[in-house]
Amino acid sequence: QQQVKQSPQSLIVQKGGISIINCAYENTAFDYFPWYQQFPGKGPALLIAIRPDVSEKKEGRFTISFNKSAKQFSLHIMDSQPGDSATYFCAAISNFGNEKLTFGTGTRLTIIP
Amino acid sequence: KAGVTQTPRYLIKTRGQQVTLSCSPISGHRSVSWYQQTPGQGLQFLFEYFSETQRNKGNFPGRFSGRQFSNSRSEMNVSTLELGDSALYLCASSYNGGEQFFGPGTRLTVL
């Protein structure tokens, strides 16, 4: 049973544009939502994370928007750069520290000049 | 701080063999989780160890097993390898299972 649905599967954005990746979850017990960035040949790297008590978190060009009532959260990459080209995974975990991370299926982002 | 290290980075085995992968977590981290990553199935959770005890387990057959040592280093073992076991095996460490930091992975190819 997939508990975190991620879309789109792939995304092409022009340099300087905004990249938006969406995730939806089912388990209302989830209380921590990280995003990971993975480059080819590397392990996923923690990018940014949010708890459900806030609706938005921003770190540099990366912003998470969180809608608790809709059970959705999204990653926005502002001023997208070619170096942002990677696969992005959303994830969720409940009972922070005592449960496993559940990952979305990933979005392959390509930034074109 | 040094990151999560995994050895070996690449491995080629044949069907029926067994394999052991190793993971050294970030210093001070007590939780180690293992994931299998394949193009078709994405990131699938295998198991998590915390203070030498398996705390969580995913939906993988018993051929997949693991353990954790007193220094938090962890190993995972796959016995009777199948072609479908070819994947990138990732280890992630955390202080207590939440914010996880991944290693570079071990690429296993089963022929």
mmCIF file of C-alpha atoms in Angstrom:
data_model
loop_
_atom_site.group_PDB
_atom_site.id
_atom_site.type_symbol
_atom_site.label_atom_id
_atom_site.label_comp_id
_atom_site.label_asym_id
_atom_site.label_seq_id
_atom_site.Cartn_x
_atom_site.Cartn_y
_atom_site.Cartn_z
ATOM 1 C CA GLN A 1 0.000 0.000 0.000
ATOM 2 C CA GLN A 2 1.568 3.237 -1.157
ATOM 3 C CA GLN A 3 1.087 5.803 1.568
ATOM 4 C CA VAL A 4 2.817 8.728 -0.108
ATOM 5 C CA LYS A 5 1.892 9.604 -3.683
ATOM 6 C CA GLN A 6 4.269 11.856 -5.604
ATOM 7 C CA SER A 7 3.788 13.690 -8.876
ATOM 8 C CA PRO A 8 4.882 14.338 -11.499
ATOM 9 C CA GLN A 9 7.148 11.416 -12.315
ATOM 10 C CA SER A 10 9.342 13.688 -14.417
ATOM 11 C CA LEU A 11 9.568 17.436 -14.853
ATOM 12 C CA ILE A 12 11.391 19.704 -17.270
ATOM 13 C CA VAL A 13 11.782 23.352 -16.294
ATOM 14 C CA GLN A 14 13.642 26.195 -17.927
ATOM 15 C CA LYS A 15 16.516 27.792 -16.107
ATOM 16 C CA GLY A 16 15.230 30.527 -13.848
ATOM 17 C CA GLY A 17 11.764 29.023 -13.622
ATOM 18 C CA ILE A 18 9.901 27.527 -10.685
ATOM 19 C CA SER A 19 9.904 23.761 -10.203
ATOM 20 C CA ILE A 20 6.967 22.336 -8.278
ATOM 21 C CA ILE A 21 6.696 18.762 -7.033
ATOM 22 C CA ASN A 22 3.639 17.539 -5.191
ATOM 23 C CA CYS A 23 3.017 14.820 -2.649
ATOM 24 C CA ALA A 24 -0.101 13.505 -0.959
ATOM 25 C CA TYR A 25 -0.303 11.215 2.015
ATOM 26 C CA GLU A 26 -2.942 9.057 3.607
ATOM 27 C CA ASN A 27 -1.721 8.347 7.108
ATOM 28 C CA THR A 28 -2.790 11.206 9.375
ATOM 29 C CA ALA A 29 -0.301 9.991 11.968
ATOM 30 C CA PHE A 30 2.610 11.239 9.837
ATOM 31 C CA ASP A 31 4.267 14.105 11.658
ATOM 32 C CA TYR A 32 7.516 14.775 9.808
ATOM 33 C CA PHE A 33 7.868 15.377 6.080
ATOM 34 C CA PRO A 34 11.382 15.552 4.592
ATOM 35 C CA TRP A 35 12.442 16.023 0.996
ATOM 36 C CA TYR A 36 15.502 14.307 -0.379
ATOM 37 C CA GLN A 37 17.600 15.145 -3.432
ATOM 38 C CA GLN A 38 19.489 12.411 -5.211
ATOM 39 C CA PHE A 39 22.113 12.774 -7.927
ATOM 40 C CA PRO A 40 23.098 9.815 -10.112
ATOM 41 C CA GLY A 41 25.471 7.474 -8.317
ATOM 42 C CA LYS A 42 24.862 9.113 -4.943
ATOM 43 C CA GLY A 43 22.667 8.399 -1.968
ATOM 44 C CA PRO A 44 19.685 10.687 -1.252
ATOM 45 C CA ALA A 45 20.597 13.859 0.637
ATOM 46 C CA LEU A 46 18.231 15.573 3.049
ATOM 47 C CA LEU A 47 17.178 18.851 1.451
ATOM 48 C CA ILE A 48 14.514 20.378 3.658
ATOM 49 C CA ALA A 49 11.853 19.096 6.058
ATOM 50 C CA ILE A 50 8.670 20.316 7.696
ATOM 51 C CA ARG A 51 6.470 19.431 10.667
ATOM 52 C CA PRO A 52 2.660 19.739 10.287
ATOM 53 C CA ASP A 53 2.380 22.586 12.769
ATOM 54 C CA VAL A 54 3.619 25.054 10.118
ATOM 55 C CA SER A 55 2.247 25.720 6.633
ATOM 56 C CA GLU A 56 5.467 26.762 4.964
ATOM 57 C CA LYS A 57 9.195 26.463 5.413
ATOM 58 C CA LYS A 58 11.794 28.193 3.294
ATOM 59 C CA GLU A 59 15.501 27.525 2.981
ATOM 60 C CA GLY A 60 17.202 29.540 0.272
ATOM 61 C CA ARG A 61 15.565 28.752 -3.046
ATOM 62 C CA PHE A 62 13.714 25.739 -1.631
ATOM 63 C CA THR A 63 10.272 26.040 -0.031
ATOM 64 C CA ILE A 64 7.937 23.398 1.369
ATOM 65 C CA SER A 65 4.249 24.231 1.408
ATOM 66 C CA PHE A 66 2.113 22.086 3.671
ATOM 67 C CA ASN A 67 -1.683 21.705 3.653
ATOM 68 C CA LYS A 68 -2.685 19.574 6.611
ATOM 69 C CA SER A 69 -6.421 19.483 5.837
ATOM 70 C CA ALA A 70 -5.791 18.306 2.268
ATOM 71 C CA LYS A 71 -2.992 15.978 3.399
ATOM 72 C CA GLN A 72 -0.711 17.417 0.746
ATOM 73 C CA PHE A 73 2.696 18.999 0.679
ATOM 74 C CA SER A 74 4.847 20.326 -2.099
ATOM 75 C CA LEU A 75 8.390 21.397 -2.879
ATOM 76 C CA HIS A 76 8.978 24.632 -4.757
ATOM 77 C CA ILE A 77 12.383 25.388 -6.241
ATOM 78 C CA MET A 78 12.660 29.028 -7.147
ATOM 79 C CA ASP A 79 15.047 30.293 -9.838
ATOM 80 C CA SER A 80 15.770 26.705 -10.869
ATOM 81 C CA GLN A 81 19.346 26.053 -11.999
ATOM 82 C CA PRO A 82 20.921 23.276 -14.082
ATOM 83 C CA GLY A 83 22.647 22.074 -10.915
ATOM 84 C CA ASP A 84 19.207 21.342 -9.456
ATOM 85 C CA SER A 85 18.736 18.583 -12.026
ATOM 86 C CA ALA A 86 18.307 15.489 -9.887
ATOM 87 C CA THR A 87 15.684 13.090 -8.594
ATOM 88 C CA TYR A 88 13.620 14.395 -5.703
ATOM 89 C CA PHE A 89 11.841 12.213 -3.171
ATOM 90 C CA CYS A 90 9.259 13.283 -0.658
ATOM 91 C CA ALA A 91 8.900 11.194 2.462
ATOM 92 C CA ALA A 92 6.865 10.966 5.612
ATOM 93 C CA ILE A 93 7.292 9.432 9.028
ATOM 94 C CA SER A 94 5.058 9.075 12.041
ATOM 95 C CA ASN A 95 5.939 9.159 15.694
ATOM 96 C CA PHE A 96 9.248 10.848 14.890
ATOM 97 C CA GLY A 97 12.008 8.479 15.809
ATOM 98 C CA ASN A 98 10.028 5.293 16.194
ATOM 99 C CA GLU A 99 8.734 4.579 12.737
ATOM 100 C CA LYS A 100 10.181 4.065 9.286
ATOM 101 C CA LEU A 101 10.363 6.657 6.543
ATOM 102 C CA THR A 102 7.845 6.105 3.751
ATOM 103 C CA PHE A 103 9.043 7.510 0.426
ATOM 104 C CA GLY A 104 7.231 8.815 -2.585
ATOM 105 C CA THR A 105 8.129 7.348 -5.966
ATOM 106 C CA GLY A 106 10.441 10.184 -6.953
ATOM 107 C CA THR A 107 10.456 12.987 -9.519
ATOM 108 C CA ARG A 108 13.217 13.309 -12.061
ATOM 109 C CA LEU A 109 13.793 17.043 -12.508
ATOM 110 C CA THR A 110 15.668 18.393 -15.511
ATOM 111 C CA ILE A 111 16.529 22.067 -15.776
ATOM 112 C CA ILE A 112 17.176 23.179 -19.335
ATOM 113 C CA PRO A 113 19.064 26.343 -20.345
ATOM 114 C CA LYS B 1 31.763 14.909 11.021
ATOM 115 C CA ALA B 2 32.319 12.085 8.598
ATOM 116 C CA GLY B 3 29.238 10.961 6.735
ATOM 117 C CA VAL B 4 27.712 7.531 6.415
ATOM 118 C CA THR B 5 30.042 5.086 4.736
ATOM 119 C CA GLN B 6 29.092 1.884 2.975
ATOM 120 C CA THR B 7 31.291 -0.923 1.773
ATOM 121 C CA PRO B 8 31.738 -2.261 -0.754
ATOM 122 C CA ARG B 9 30.486 0.285 -3.272
ATOM 123 C CA TYR B 10 30.013 -2.269 -6.028
ATOM 124 C CA LEU B 11 29.421 -5.989 -5.917
ATOM 125 C CA ILE B 12 28.769 -8.642 -8.523
ATOM 126 C CA LYS B 13 27.401 -11.998 -7.446
ATOM 127 C CA THR B 14 25.724 -14.955 -9.081
ATOM 128 C CA ARG B 15 22.333 -16.442 -8.285
ATOM 129 C CA GLY B 16 22.298 -18.617 -5.205
ATOM 130 C CA GLN B 17 25.238 -16.901 -3.540
ATOM 131 C CA GLN B 18 24.981 -14.818 -0.425
ATOM 132 C CA VAL B 19 26.281 -11.322 0.220
ATOM 133 C CA THR B 20 27.060 -9.123 3.216
ATOM 134 C CA LEU B 21 26.999 -5.345 3.025
ATOM 135 C CA SER B 22 28.416 -3.025 5.651
ATOM 136 C CA CYS B 23 27.400 0.398 6.921
ATOM 137 C CA SER B 24 29.182 2.749 9.311
ATOM 138 C CA PRO B 25 26.845 5.462 10.604
ATOM 139 C CA ILE B 26 27.658 9.028 11.498
ATOM 140 C CA SER B 27 29.413 9.198 14.843
ATOM 141 C CA GLY B 28 26.852 9.434 17.644
ATOM 142 C CA HIS B 29 23.980 8.092 15.574
ATOM 143 C CA ARG B 30 22.334 5.037 17.087
ATOM 144 C CA SER B 31 19.785 4.184 14.402
ATOM 145 C CA VAL B 32 20.663 2.536 11.114
ATOM 146 C CA SER B 33 18.072 1.869 8.423
ATOM 147 C CA TRP B 34 18.483 -0.078 5.219
ATOM 148 C CA TYR B 35 16.675 0.557 1.944
ATOM 149 C CA GLN B 36 16.587 -1.122 -1.435
ATOM 150 C CA GLN B 37 16.367 1.172 -4.436
ATOM 151 C CA THR B 38 15.358 -0.093 -7.858
ATOM 152 C CA PRO B 39 14.048 1.769 -10.924
ATOM 153 C CA GLY B 40 10.752 -0.083 -10.754
ATOM 154 C CA GLN B 41 10.024 -0.097 -7.025
ATOM 155 C CA GLY B 42 11.729 3.082 -5.861
ATOM 156 C CA LEU B 43 13.002 3.257 -2.289
ATOM 157 C CA GLN B 44 11.800 0.312 -0.249
ATOM 158 C CA PHE B 45 12.426 0.065 3.471
ATOM 159 C CA LEU B 46 14.155 -3.135 4.582
ATOM 160 C CA PHE B 47 14.709 -2.743 8.319
ATOM 161 C CA GLU B 48 15.933 -0.439 11.032
ATOM 162 C CA TYR B 49 18.259 -1.182 13.904
ATOM 163 C CA PHE B 50 18.505 0.870 17.046
ATOM 164 C CA SER B 51 20.920 0.042 19.851
ATOM 165 C CA GLU B 52 21.597 -3.399 18.386
ATOM 166 C CA THR B 53 17.888 -4.317 18.184
ATOM 167 C CA GLN B 54 15.731 -4.518 15.101
ATOM 168 C CA ARG B 55 13.087 -1.887 15.708
ATOM 169 C CA ASN B 56 11.236 -1.842 12.382
ATOM 170 C CA LYS B 57 10.976 -4.240 9.492
ATOM 171 C CA GLY B 58 9.726 -3.873 5.949
ATOM 172 C CA ASN B 59 8.028 -6.418 3.725
ATOM 173 C CA PHE B 60 10.986 -8.376 2.468
ATOM 174 C CA PRO B 61 11.507 -12.143 2.628
ATOM 175 C CA GLY B 62 13.561 -13.753 5.333
ATOM 176 C CA ARG B 63 16.519 -14.013 2.943
ATOM 177 C CA PHE B 64 17.185 -10.405 3.897
ATOM 178 C CA SER B 65 18.589 -10.017 7.377
ATOM 179 C CA GLY B 66 20.691 -7.577 9.298
ATOM 180 C CA ARG B 67 22.378 -6.842 12.540
ATOM 181 C CA GLN B 68 23.901 -3.970 14.422
ATOM 182 C CA PHE B 69 26.989 -3.983 16.560
ATOM 183 C CA SER B 70 27.674 -2.189 19.811
ATOM 184 C CA ASN B 71 29.509 0.580 17.941
ATOM 185 C CA SER B 72 26.332 1.134 15.838
ATOM 186 C CA ARG B 73 27.917 -0.248 12.687
ATOM 187 C CA SER B 74 25.479 -2.414 10.796
ATOM 188 C CA GLU B 75 25.570 -5.219 8.285
ATOM 189 C CA MET B 76 22.886 -6.618 6.083
ATOM 190 C CA ASN B 77 22.975 -10.054 4.552
ATOM 191 C CA VAL B 78 21.106 -11.456 1.590
ATOM 192 C CA SER B 79 21.162 -15.208 1.187
ATOM 193 C CA THR B 80 20.309 -17.280 -1.874
ATOM 194 C CA LEU B 81 20.541 -14.321 -4.205
ATOM 195 C CA GLU B 82 17.987 -13.908 -6.982
ATOM 196 C CA LEU B 83 18.226 -11.833 -10.144
ATOM 197 C CA GLY B 84 15.591 -9.495 -8.722
ATOM 198 C CA ASP B 85 17.866 -8.620 -5.829
ATOM 199 C CA SER B 86 19.975 -6.488 -8.152
ATOM 200 C CA ALA B 87 19.609 -2.992 -6.734
ATOM 201 C CA LEU B 88 21.244 -0.110 -4.971
ATOM 202 C CA TYR B 89 21.260 -0.834 -1.249
ATOM 203 C CA LEU B 90 21.266 2.282 0.863
ATOM 204 C CA CYS B 91 22.031 2.700 4.494
ATOM 205 C CA ALA B 92 20.817 5.706 6.470
ATOM 206 C CA SER B 93 21.772 6.744 9.962
ATOM 207 C CA SER B 94 20.033 8.977 12.442
ATOM 208 C CA TYR B 95 20.221 9.783 16.095
ATOM 209 C CA ASN B 96 16.823 8.249 16.796
ATOM 210 C CA GLY B 97 15.211 7.244 13.479
ATOM 211 C CA GLY B 98 13.831 10.606 12.361
ATOM 212 C CA GLU B 99 16.132 12.856 10.365
ATOM 213 C CA GLN B 100 18.060 10.322 8.308
ATOM 214 C CA PHE B 101 21.336 10.741 6.466
ATOM 215 C CA PHE B 102 22.129 8.388 3.644
ATOM 216 C CA GLY B 103 25.340 6.773 2.550
ATOM 217 C CA PRO B 104 26.385 6.464 -1.109
ATOM 218 C CA GLY B 105 24.979 2.954 -1.361
ATOM 219 C CA THR B 106 26.232 -0.423 -2.518
ATOM 220 C CA ARG B 107 25.376 -1.341 -6.096
ATOM 221 C CA LEU B 108 24.654 -5.077 -6.147
ATOM 222 C CA THR B 109 24.414 -6.894 -9.456
ATOM 223 C CA VAL B 110 23.235 -10.490 -9.483
ATOM 224 C CA LEU B 111 24.063 -12.490 -12.598
#
